[in-house]
Amino acid sequence: MDDLQSLIRIPRVWDSLTRVEERLLEAAAADDPYLTKIAQHLLLAGGKRFRPLLALLAAEFGKSRDHRPVEAGVSVELIHVGSLYHDDVIDEADVRRGAASVNANWSNTVAILAGDFLMARASEVAATHLSQESVRLLAATYAELVEGQTRELQLDFDLDHGVAEYEQVIAGKTASLIRTSARLGAIASDADDHVVEALSRWAWELGMVFQIADDALDLVADEETIGKPAGSDIREGKFTMPVLESLAGASGARVRELLGSTHPYPDTVVREVIDIVRSGGHVDSALTEATRRLDLASAALVGIPEGEPKQILESLGAYLLGRVDAARS
Ligand code: GRG
């Protein structure tokens, strides 16, 4: 967050983010204090607020300055957080945002209900404050998240899929909501149509890079940096781009043997896979692919107004990849 603060030097964006925080807690409040406590739990636990920030940054390109970009930020963060409640049930996660996950602290049932409640509130916020097109887009994105997540489940421990299927998963589960965040912010500020389209294309590529970088971090970082042991994705049977590339590479037969062994995998198996993936240069090649996508993202911005907001958008990609570099050094 501190890094983002030094990158995004537009006071209005941070003032609006403060308002987003207030509105998030209001939107997560229910008549029942028990549900309120659970629905606010992850909001109070932190998070980067990357999606609301994107909505607010995109709104810098519009003609209007009113409450709508804040509401756009609130609606996308509520969808995001609601999906995290459900994701933690699916993954049986203990920790989220450095705090006990809702499923671990209360129960799966409560986590599902509170996740549903946050999703419902996201729709309510959007329908109250945003355009019909934005409400439609949010609903379509919600569907894309579920599609991405379902596809991912089908591919768990599957040794016969490739990078194309992986990209389909991350497009649905991550890039779709990142793109919608920027798009809703731009629409909410009455940006010109060509600007809305440019920001959407940019944010799509950024969303893909966001997930590729996050997945690379899981292979290079230590527990202190990412809050979970390295190789968690492998343990869960989620084979990300570098692992899939190593399966198709020179040491593919050994990686296939290791990943085809009985799971849960012992630490020795996870360690050997990570070593092969790293030494085979597959993390590097995933980062090269991420860099190619950042070039596409930059190209999408040609034609949108020059100035500080655009410079910030240009620097966000380097920020995402910088997190991976920092973890490696
Ligand atoms: C009910 C909408 C809905 C979805 C159900 C569970 C599910 C289907 C989808 C989950 C998709 C998911 C968890 C995608 C991963 C998204 C992601 C990159 C999470 C981490 O985001 P960060 O790093 O986290 O922005 P913070 O905590 O900083 O917000």
mmCIF file of C-alpha atoms and ligand atoms in Angstrom:
data_model
loop_
_atom_site.group_PDB
_atom_site.id
_atom_site.type_symbol
_atom_site.label_atom_id
_atom_site.label_comp_id
_atom_site.label_asym_id
_atom_site.label_seq_id
_atom_site.Cartn_x
_atom_site.Cartn_y
_atom_site.Cartn_z
ATOM 1 C CA MET A 1 0.000 0.000 0.000
ATOM 2 C CA ASP A 2 2.841 2.387 0.855
ATOM 3 C CA ASP A 3 4.320 1.609 -2.555
ATOM 4 C CA LEU A 4 1.038 2.453 -4.233
ATOM 5 C CA GLN A 5 0.812 5.652 -2.218
ATOM 6 C CA SER A 6 4.173 6.814 -3.513
ATOM 7 C CA LEU A 7 3.190 5.836 -7.050
ATOM 8 C CA ILE A 8 -0.224 7.488 -7.130
ATOM 9 C CA ARG A 9 0.414 11.098 -6.176
ATOM 10 C CA ILE A 10 -3.061 12.460 -6.748
ATOM 11 C CA PRO A 11 -4.532 13.585 -3.401
ATOM 12 C CA ARG A 12 -8.080 13.464 -4.769
ATOM 13 C CA VAL A 13 -7.708 9.719 -5.451
ATOM 14 C CA TRP A 14 -6.667 9.046 -1.844
ATOM 15 C CA ASP A 15 -9.400 11.282 -0.436
ATOM 16 C CA SER A 16 -11.896 9.322 -2.506
ATOM 17 C CA LEU A 17 -10.395 6.052 -1.291
ATOM 18 C CA THR A 18 -11.041 7.176 2.298
ATOM 19 C CA ARG A 19 -14.655 7.668 1.284
ATOM 20 C CA VAL A 20 -14.635 4.202 -0.339
ATOM 21 C CA GLU A 21 -13.562 2.743 3.033
ATOM 22 C CA GLU A 22 -16.458 4.427 4.820
ATOM 23 C CA ARG A 23 -18.942 3.361 2.183
ATOM 24 C CA LEU A 24 -17.656 -0.244 2.212
ATOM 25 C CA LEU A 25 -18.396 -0.556 5.918
ATOM 26 C CA GLU A 26 -21.822 1.039 5.453
ATOM 27 C CA ALA A 27 -22.636 -1.283 2.572
ATOM 28 C CA ALA A 28 -21.530 -4.319 4.596
ATOM 29 C CA ALA A 29 -23.743 -3.364 7.554
ATOM 30 C CA ALA A 30 -26.834 -5.504 8.136
ATOM 31 C CA ASP A 31 -29.726 -5.164 10.592
ATOM 32 C CA ASP A 32 -28.251 -8.116 12.459
ATOM 33 C CA PRO A 33 -25.000 -7.217 14.314
ATOM 34 C CA TYR A 34 -23.779 -10.819 13.944
ATOM 35 C CA LEU A 35 -23.972 -10.660 10.144
ATOM 36 C CA THR A 36 -22.480 -7.145 10.177
ATOM 37 C CA LYS A 37 -19.457 -8.379 12.140
ATOM 38 C CA ILE A 38 -18.836 -11.244 9.743
ATOM 39 C CA ALA A 39 -19.484 -9.230 6.572
ATOM 40 C CA GLN A 40 -17.107 -6.483 7.732
ATOM 41 C CA HIS A 41 -14.431 -8.920 8.942
ATOM 42 C CA LEU A 42 -12.256 -9.037 5.787
ATOM 43 C CA LEU A 43 -12.858 -5.383 4.977
ATOM 44 C CA LEU A 44 -11.391 -4.471 8.362
ATOM 45 C CA ALA A 45 -8.520 -6.942 7.899
ATOM 46 C CA GLY A 46 -6.981 -4.786 5.144
ATOM 47 C CA GLY A 47 -6.244 -5.538 1.500
ATOM 48 C CA LYS A 48 -4.580 -3.394 -1.128
ATOM 49 C CA ARG A 49 -7.845 -1.923 -2.492
ATOM 50 C CA PHE A 50 -6.298 -2.300 -5.927
ATOM 51 C CA ARG A 51 -9.674 -2.492 -7.685
ATOM 52 C CA PRO A 52 -11.196 0.660 -6.142
ATOM 53 C CA LEU A 53 -7.923 2.461 -6.827
ATOM 54 C CA LEU A 54 -8.168 1.487 -10.482
ATOM 55 C CA ALA A 55 -11.758 2.754 -10.613
ATOM 56 C CA LEU A 56 -10.703 6.065 -9.063
ATOM 57 C CA LEU A 57 -7.688 6.413 -11.350
ATOM 58 C CA ALA A 58 -9.792 5.700 -14.428
ATOM 59 C CA ALA A 59 -12.243 8.347 -13.238
ATOM 60 C CA GLU A 60 -9.449 10.916 -13.509
ATOM 61 C CA PHE A 61 -9.942 10.735 -17.291
ATOM 62 C CA GLY A 62 -13.593 11.778 -17.224
ATOM 63 C CA LYS A 63 -15.438 15.070 -17.382
ATOM 64 C CA SER A 64 -17.455 14.773 -14.153
ATOM 65 C CA ARG A 65 -16.345 14.880 -10.537
ATOM 66 C CA ASP A 66 -19.048 13.503 -8.259
ATOM 67 C CA HIS A 67 -19.753 10.558 -5.951
ATOM 68 C CA ARG A 68 -20.142 7.918 -8.700
ATOM 69 C CA PRO A 69 -16.496 6.751 -9.032
ATOM 70 C CA VAL A 70 -16.455 6.102 -5.270
ATOM 71 C CA GLU A 71 -19.562 3.950 -5.651
ATOM 72 C CA ALA A 72 -17.954 2.169 -8.614
ATOM 73 C CA GLY A 73 -14.955 1.417 -6.364
ATOM 74 C CA VAL A 74 -17.235 0.187 -3.589
ATOM 75 C CA SER A 75 -19.162 -2.135 -5.894
ATOM 76 C CA VAL A 76 -16.055 -3.786 -7.391
ATOM 77 C CA GLU A 77 -14.359 -4.241 -4.003
ATOM 78 C CA LEU A 78 -17.540 -5.807 -2.593
ATOM 79 C CA ILE A 79 -17.600 -8.303 -5.471
ATOM 80 C CA HIS A 80 -13.900 -9.005 -4.918
ATOM 81 C CA VAL A 81 -14.234 -9.492 -1.167
ATOM 82 C CA GLY A 82 -17.395 -11.572 -1.550
ATOM 83 C CA SER A 83 -15.516 -13.862 -3.935
ATOM 84 C CA LEU A 84 -12.658 -14.153 -1.404
ATOM 85 C CA TYR A 85 -15.144 -15.392 1.239
ATOM 86 C CA HIS A 86 -16.248 -18.103 -1.164
ATOM 87 C CA ASP A 87 -12.715 -18.833 -2.355
ATOM 88 C CA ASP A 88 -11.567 -19.450 1.215
ATOM 89 C CA VAL A 89 -14.366 -21.972 1.688
ATOM 90 C CA ILE A 90 -13.365 -23.748 -1.530
ATOM 91 C CA ASP A 91 -9.674 -23.787 -0.538
ATOM 92 C CA GLU A 92 -10.344 -24.463 3.158
ATOM 93 C CA ALA A 93 -8.044 -21.505 3.853
ATOM 94 C CA ASP A 94 -7.140 -20.537 7.418
ATOM 95 C CA VAL A 95 -5.776 -17.066 6.807
ATOM 96 C CA ARG A 96 -6.753 -14.177 4.538
ATOM 97 C CA ARG A 97 -5.338 -10.666 4.556
ATOM 98 C CA GLY A 98 -3.229 -11.656 7.557
ATOM 99 C CA ALA A 99 -6.328 -12.423 9.642
ATOM 100 C CA ALA A 100 -8.246 -15.615 10.354
ATOM 101 C CA SER A 101 -10.471 -16.408 7.380
ATOM 102 C CA VAL A 102 -14.213 -16.295 7.999
ATOM 103 C CA ASN A 103 -14.650 -20.015 7.352
ATOM 104 C CA ALA A 104 -11.901 -20.817 9.869
ATOM 105 C CA ASN A 105 -13.076 -18.341 12.497
ATOM 106 C CA TRP A 106 -16.813 -19.056 12.161
ATOM 107 C CA SER A 107 -17.880 -21.718 9.659
ATOM 108 C CA ASN A 108 -18.232 -22.496 5.958
ATOM 109 C CA THR A 109 -21.965 -21.826 6.150
ATOM 110 C CA VAL A 110 -21.467 -18.381 7.596
ATOM 111 C CA ALA A 111 -18.705 -17.568 5.090
ATOM 112 C CA ILE A 112 -20.954 -18.515 2.157
ATOM 113 C CA LEU A 113 -23.854 -16.473 3.523
ATOM 114 C CA ALA A 114 -21.724 -13.410 4.247
ATOM 115 C CA GLY A 115 -20.095 -13.698 0.793
ATOM 116 C CA ASP A 116 -23.569 -13.788 -0.758
ATOM 117 C CA PHE A 117 -24.566 -10.781 1.326
ATOM 118 C CA LEU A 118 -21.582 -8.767 0.054
ATOM 119 C CA MET A 119 -22.393 -9.729 -3.554
ATOM 120 C CA ALA A 120 -25.981 -8.624 -3.046
ATOM 121 C CA ARG A 121 -24.825 -5.332 -1.579
ATOM 122 C CA ALA A 122 -22.513 -4.786 -4.571
ATOM 123 C CA SER A 123 -25.520 -5.082 -6.879
ATOM 124 C CA GLU A 124 -27.540 -2.773 -4.672
ATOM 125 C CA VAL A 125 -24.810 -0.110 -4.624
ATOM 126 C CA ALA A 126 -24.394 -0.287 -8.394
ATOM 127 C CA ALA A 127 -28.120 -0.208 -9.109
ATOM 128 C CA THR A 128 -28.568 2.790 -6.794
ATOM 129 C CA HIS A 129 -25.686 4.934 -8.015
ATOM 130 C CA LEU A 130 -24.437 3.726 -11.388
ATOM 131 C CA SER A 131 -25.763 3.363 -14.924
ATOM 132 C CA GLN A 132 -27.740 0.374 -16.151
ATOM 133 C CA GLU A 133 -24.782 -0.554 -18.358
ATOM 134 C CA SER A 134 -22.550 -0.620 -15.263
ATOM 135 C CA VAL A 135 -24.989 -2.860 -13.395
ATOM 136 C CA ARG A 136 -25.073 -5.227 -16.391
ATOM 137 C CA LEU A 137 -21.295 -5.217 -16.604
ATOM 138 C CA LEU A 138 -20.902 -5.998 -12.918
ATOM 139 C CA ALA A 139 -23.322 -8.928 -13.209
ATOM 140 C CA ALA A 140 -21.511 -10.237 -16.309
ATOM 141 C CA THR A 141 -18.185 -9.954 -14.472
ATOM 142 C CA TYR A 142 -19.585 -11.843 -11.496
ATOM 143 C CA ALA A 143 -20.490 -14.635 -13.946
ATOM 144 C CA GLU A 144 -16.972 -14.524 -15.446
ATOM 145 C CA LEU A 145 -15.441 -14.916 -11.971
ATOM 146 C CA VAL A 146 -17.529 -18.003 -11.346
ATOM 147 C CA GLU A 147 -16.668 -19.386 -14.796
ATOM 148 C CA GLY A 148 -12.944 -18.830 -14.204
ATOM 149 C CA GLN A 149 -13.081 -20.427 -10.786
ATOM 150 C CA THR A 150 -15.038 -23.420 -12.072
ATOM 151 C CA ARG A 151 -12.602 -23.936 -14.929
ATOM 152 C CA GLU A 152 -9.745 -23.816 -12.442
ATOM 153 C CA LEU A 153 -11.329 -26.524 -10.306
ATOM 154 C CA GLN A 154 -11.693 -28.749 -13.360
ATOM 155 C CA LEU A 155 -7.983 -28.370 -14.106
ATOM 156 C CA ASP A 156 -6.722 -29.114 -10.585
ATOM 157 C CA PHE A 157 -3.899 -31.707 -10.703
ATOM 158 C CA ASP A 158 -4.422 -32.046 -14.472
ATOM 159 C CA LEU A 159 -1.066 -32.674 -16.147
ATOM 160 C CA ASP A 160 -2.414 -32.444 -19.659
ATOM 161 C CA HIS A 161 -3.458 -28.833 -19.957
ATOM 162 C CA GLY A 162 -1.331 -25.989 -21.193
ATOM 163 C CA VAL A 163 -0.786 -22.277 -20.934
ATOM 164 C CA ALA A 164 -3.845 -21.497 -23.076
ATOM 165 C CA GLU A 165 -6.169 -23.068 -20.490
ATOM 166 C CA TYR A 166 -4.286 -21.351 -17.683
ATOM 167 C CA GLU A 167 -4.790 -18.015 -19.424
ATOM 168 C CA GLN A 168 -8.500 -18.759 -19.769
ATOM 169 C CA VAL A 169 -8.684 -19.319 -15.990
ATOM 170 C CA ILE A 170 -6.871 -16.145 -15.000
ATOM 171 C CA ALA A 171 -8.823 -14.109 -17.543
ATOM 172 C CA GLY A 172 -12.021 -15.148 -15.788
ATOM 173 C CA LYS A 173 -10.977 -15.127 -12.182
ATOM 174 C CA THR A 174 -8.780 -12.014 -12.168
ATOM 175 C CA ALA A 175 -8.528 -9.938 -15.363
ATOM 176 C CA SER A 176 -12.300 -9.626 -15.806
ATOM 177 C CA LEU A 177 -12.847 -7.786 -12.513
ATOM 178 C CA ILE A 178 -9.718 -5.649 -12.932
ATOM 179 C CA ARG A 179 -10.972 -4.552 -16.339
ATOM 180 C CA THR A 180 -14.460 -3.888 -14.984
ATOM 181 C CA SER A 181 -12.986 -1.809 -12.150
ATOM 182 C CA ALA A 182 -11.322 0.581 -14.579
ATOM 183 C CA ARG A 183 -14.272 0.558 -16.959
ATOM 184 C CA LEU A 184 -16.843 1.363 -14.259
ATOM 185 C CA GLY A 185 -14.654 4.189 -12.953
ATOM 186 C CA ALA A 186 -14.262 5.666 -16.430
ATOM 187 C CA ILE A 187 -17.995 5.404 -17.175
ATOM 188 C CA ALA A 188 -18.839 6.889 -13.761
ATOM 189 C CA SER A 189 -16.811 9.992 -14.600
ATOM 190 C CA ASP A 190 -18.451 10.406 -18.035
ATOM 191 C CA ALA A 191 -15.204 9.727 -19.898
ATOM 192 C CA ASP A 192 -15.394 9.723 -23.698
ATOM 193 C CA ASP A 193 -16.212 6.364 -25.266
ATOM 194 C CA HIS A 194 -12.771 5.943 -26.844
ATOM 195 C CA VAL A 195 -11.189 6.578 -23.429
ATOM 196 C CA VAL A 196 -13.472 4.015 -21.776
ATOM 197 C CA GLU A 197 -12.435 1.454 -24.405
ATOM 198 C CA ALA A 198 -8.721 2.283 -24.106
ATOM 199 C CA LEU A 199 -8.779 2.028 -20.313
ATOM 200 C CA SER A 200 -10.667 -1.257 -20.485
ATOM 201 C CA ARG A 201 -8.114 -2.787 -22.884
ATOM 202 C CA TRP A 202 -5.267 -1.499 -20.713
ATOM 203 C CA ALA A 203 -6.805 -2.855 -17.512
ATOM 204 C CA TRP A 204 -7.457 -6.236 -19.097
ATOM 205 C CA GLU A 205 -3.763 -6.723 -19.849
ATOM 206 C CA LEU A 206 -2.847 -5.350 -16.432
ATOM 207 C CA GLY A 207 -5.193 -7.880 -14.826
ATOM 208 C CA MET A 208 -3.493 -10.718 -16.673
ATOM 209 C CA VAL A 209 -0.093 -9.400 -15.540
ATOM 210 C CA PHE A 210 -1.415 -9.051 -11.985
ATOM 211 C CA GLN A 211 -2.190 -12.771 -11.829
ATOM 212 C CA ILE A 212 0.907 -13.955 -13.728
ATOM 213 C CA ALA A 213 3.059 -11.942 -11.290
ATOM 214 C CA ASP A 214 1.118 -13.237 -8.275
ATOM 215 C CA ASP A 215 1.605 -16.811 -9.463
ATOM 216 C CA ALA A 216 5.318 -16.215 -10.087
ATOM 217 C CA LEU A 217 5.621 -14.866 -6.530
ATOM 218 C CA ASP A 218 4.327 -18.168 -5.212
ATOM 219 C CA LEU A 219 7.359 -19.857 -6.794
ATOM 220 C CA VAL A 220 10.064 -17.381 -5.824
ATOM 221 C CA ALA A 221 9.065 -15.753 -2.546
ATOM 222 C CA ASP A 222 9.493 -16.939 1.004
ATOM 223 C CA GLU A 223 6.709 -17.287 3.541
ATOM 224 C CA GLU A 224 7.460 -13.913 5.120
ATOM 225 C CA THR A 225 6.885 -12.075 1.833
ATOM 226 C CA ILE A 226 3.693 -13.759 0.650
ATOM 227 C CA GLY A 227 2.182 -14.826 3.965
ATOM 228 C CA LYS A 228 2.081 -18.503 2.966
ATOM 229 C CA PRO A 229 4.736 -21.110 2.194
ATOM 230 C CA ALA A 230 6.225 -21.015 -1.327
ATOM 231 C CA GLY A 231 4.706 -23.584 -3.640
ATOM 232 C CA SER A 232 1.197 -23.357 -2.176
ATOM 233 C CA ASP A 233 -0.290 -23.427 -5.666
ATOM 234 C CA ILE A 234 1.553 -26.666 -6.475
ATOM 235 C CA ARG A 235 0.341 -28.218 -3.217
ATOM 236 C CA GLU A 236 -3.228 -27.290 -4.190
ATOM 237 C CA GLY A 237 -2.772 -28.803 -7.651
ATOM 238 C CA LYS A 238 -2.895 -25.379 -9.308
ATOM 239 C CA PHE A 239 -0.275 -25.546 -12.036
ATOM 240 C CA THR A 240 0.527 -21.993 -13.092
ATOM 241 C CA MET A 241 2.342 -20.735 -16.193
ATOM 242 C CA PRO A 242 5.965 -21.551 -15.147
ATOM 243 C CA VAL A 243 4.995 -25.053 -13.994
ATOM 244 C CA LEU A 244 3.034 -25.749 -17.184
ATOM 245 C CA GLU A 245 5.972 -24.550 -19.255
ATOM 246 C CA SER A 246 8.361 -26.778 -17.343
ATOM 247 C CA LEU A 247 6.027 -29.727 -18.016
ATOM 248 C CA ALA A 248 6.417 -29.006 -21.708
ATOM 249 C CA GLY A 249 10.182 -28.391 -21.416
ATOM 250 C CA ALA A 250 13.399 -30.406 -21.261
ATOM 251 C CA SER A 251 12.772 -31.700 -17.707
ATOM 252 C CA GLY A 252 9.098 -32.300 -18.428
ATOM 253 C CA ALA A 253 9.233 -36.059 -17.827
ATOM 254 C CA ARG A 254 10.636 -35.612 -14.298
ATOM 255 C CA VAL A 255 8.132 -32.839 -13.459
ATOM 256 C CA ARG A 256 5.314 -35.061 -14.739
ATOM 257 C CA GLU A 257 6.552 -37.920 -12.570
ATOM 258 C CA LEU A 258 6.715 -35.663 -9.499
ATOM 259 C CA LEU A 259 3.327 -34.012 -10.037
ATOM 260 C CA GLY A 260 1.732 -37.314 -11.005
ATOM 261 C CA SER A 261 2.706 -38.817 -7.635
ATOM 262 C CA THR A 262 0.230 -39.221 -4.814
ATOM 263 C CA HIS A 263 -0.947 -36.005 -3.237
ATOM 264 C CA PRO A 264 -0.857 -34.253 -0.834
ATOM 265 C CA TYR A 265 2.682 -33.959 -2.107
ATOM 266 C CA PRO A 266 5.495 -34.255 0.437
ATOM 267 C CA ASP A 267 7.651 -31.118 0.807
ATOM 268 C CA THR A 268 10.490 -32.863 -1.067
ATOM 269 C CA VAL A 269 8.309 -33.134 -4.190
ATOM 270 C CA VAL A 270 7.198 -29.505 -4.049
ATOM 271 C CA ARG A 271 10.781 -28.396 -3.480
ATOM 272 C CA GLU A 272 12.137 -30.371 -6.437
ATOM 273 C CA VAL A 273 9.426 -29.071 -8.770
ATOM 274 C CA ILE A 274 10.174 -25.496 -7.687
ATOM 275 C CA ASP A 275 13.912 -26.043 -8.229
ATOM 276 C CA ILE A 276 13.379 -27.443 -11.728
ATOM 277 C CA VAL A 277 10.948 -24.661 -12.651
ATOM 278 C CA ARG A 278 13.310 -21.955 -11.437
ATOM 279 C CA SER A 279 16.532 -23.381 -12.833
ATOM 280 C CA GLY A 280 14.855 -24.096 -16.172
ATOM 281 C CA GLY A 281 14.189 -20.372 -16.567
ATOM 282 C CA HIS A 282 10.420 -20.842 -16.558
ATOM 283 C CA VAL A 283 9.762 -18.094 -14.017
ATOM 284 C CA ASP A 284 11.800 -15.776 -16.233
ATOM 285 C CA SER A 285 9.848 -16.734 -19.312
ATOM 286 C CA ALA A 286 6.523 -16.126 -17.518
ATOM 287 C CA LEU A 287 7.806 -12.673 -16.585
ATOM 288 C CA THR A 288 8.811 -12.109 -20.202
ATOM 289 C CA GLU A 289 5.236 -12.949 -21.209
ATOM 290 C CA ALA A 290 3.997 -10.510 -18.543
ATOM 291 C CA THR A 291 6.260 -7.828 -19.982
ATOM 292 C CA ARG A 292 4.885 -8.488 -23.478
ATOM 293 C CA ARG A 293 1.393 -7.945 -22.079
ATOM 294 C CA LEU A 294 2.500 -4.713 -20.434
ATOM 295 C CA ASP A 295 3.594 -3.509 -23.860
ATOM 296 C CA LEU A 296 0.102 -4.316 -25.142
ATOM 297 C CA ALA A 297 -1.330 -2.429 -22.172
ATOM 298 C CA SER A 298 0.787 0.627 -22.985
ATOM 299 C CA ALA A 299 -0.185 0.434 -26.642
ATOM 300 C CA ALA A 300 -3.860 0.559 -25.620
ATOM 301 C CA LEU A 301 -3.241 3.906 -23.931
ATOM 302 C CA VAL A 302 -2.121 5.633 -27.123
ATOM 303 C CA GLY A 303 -4.616 8.401 -27.788
ATOM 304 C CA ILE A 304 -5.817 8.985 -24.243
ATOM 305 C CA PRO A 305 -5.006 12.373 -22.711
ATOM 306 C CA GLU A 306 -1.395 12.869 -21.580
ATOM 307 C CA GLY A 307 -0.717 13.891 -17.996
ATOM 308 C CA GLU A 308 -0.068 12.573 -14.532
ATOM 309 C CA PRO A 309 -2.905 10.009 -14.436
ATOM 310 C CA LYS A 310 -1.630 8.423 -17.656
ATOM 311 C CA GLN A 311 1.940 8.323 -16.329
ATOM 312 C CA ILE A 312 0.643 6.538 -13.233
ATOM 313 C CA LEU A 313 -1.141 3.930 -15.355
ATOM 314 C CA GLU A 314 2.075 3.368 -17.273
ATOM 315 C CA SER A 315 3.984 2.780 -14.032
ATOM 316 C CA LEU A 316 1.551 0.300 -12.468
ATOM 317 C CA GLY A 317 2.777 -2.619 -14.555
ATOM 318 C CA ALA A 318 6.342 -2.085 -13.421
ATOM 319 C CA TYR A 319 5.021 -1.968 -9.835
ATOM 320 C CA LEU A 320 3.421 -5.409 -10.240
ATOM 321 C CA LEU A 321 6.538 -6.987 -11.725
ATOM 322 C CA GLY A 322 8.741 -5.152 -9.217
ATOM 323 C CA ARG A 323 7.080 -7.127 -6.413
ATOM 324 C CA VAL A 324 8.387 -10.322 -8.011
ATOM 325 C CA ASP A 325 11.879 -8.891 -8.542
ATOM 326 C CA ALA A 326 11.989 -7.708 -4.925
ATOM 327 C CA ALA A 327 11.058 -11.159 -3.685
ATOM 328 C CA ARG A 328 13.813 -12.769 -5.759
ATOM 329 C CA SER A 329 16.615 -10.550 -4.610
HETATM 330 C C1 GRG B 1 -19.348 -15.606 -5.792
HETATM 331 C C2 GRG B 1 -18.282 -13.845 -7.353
HETATM 332 C C3 GRG B 1 -18.292 -15.193 -6.756
HETATM 333 C C4 GRG B 1 -17.325 -16.012 -7.101
HETATM 334 C C5 GRG B 1 -17.298 -17.403 -6.738
HETATM 335 C C6 GRG B 1 -14.631 -18.091 -5.471
HETATM 336 C C7 GRG B 1 -14.905 -17.577 -6.828
HETATM 337 C C8 GRG B 1 -16.151 -17.953 -7.500
HETATM 338 C C9 GRG B 1 -14.035 -16.790 -7.462
HETATM 339 C C10 GRG B 1 -12.784 -16.406 -6.806
HETATM 340 C C11 GRG B 1 -11.899 -15.857 -7.741
HETATM 341 C C12 GRG B 1 -10.623 -15.481 -7.042
HETATM 342 C C13 GRG B 1 -10.422 -15.689 -5.592
HETATM 343 C C14 GRG B 1 -9.697 -14.966 -7.811
HETATM 344 C C15 GRG B 1 -8.405 -14.527 -7.291
HETATM 345 C C16 GRG B 1 -8.397 -13.059 -7.300
HETATM 346 C C17 GRG B 1 -7.191 -12.495 -6.667
HETATM 347 C C18 GRG B 1 -6.055 -12.130 -7.563
HETATM 348 C C19 GRG B 1 -7.145 -12.313 -5.342
HETATM 349 C C20 GRG B 1 -6.093 -11.583 -4.651
HETATM 350 O O1 GRG B 1 -6.350 -10.229 -4.893
HETATM 351 P P1 GRG B 1 -5.512 -9.104 -4.206
HETATM 352 O O2 GRG B 1 -4.055 -9.440 -4.281
HETATM 353 O O3 GRG B 1 -5.974 -9.237 -2.696
HETATM 354 O O4 GRG B 1 -5.945 -7.797 -4.793
HETATM 355 P P2 GRG B 1 -6.263 -8.078 -1.629
HETATM 356 O O5 GRG B 1 -6.466 -8.840 -0.334
HETATM 357 O O6 GRG B 1 -5.091 -7.151 -1.589
HETATM 358 O O7 GRG B 1 -7.523 -7.399 -2.087
#
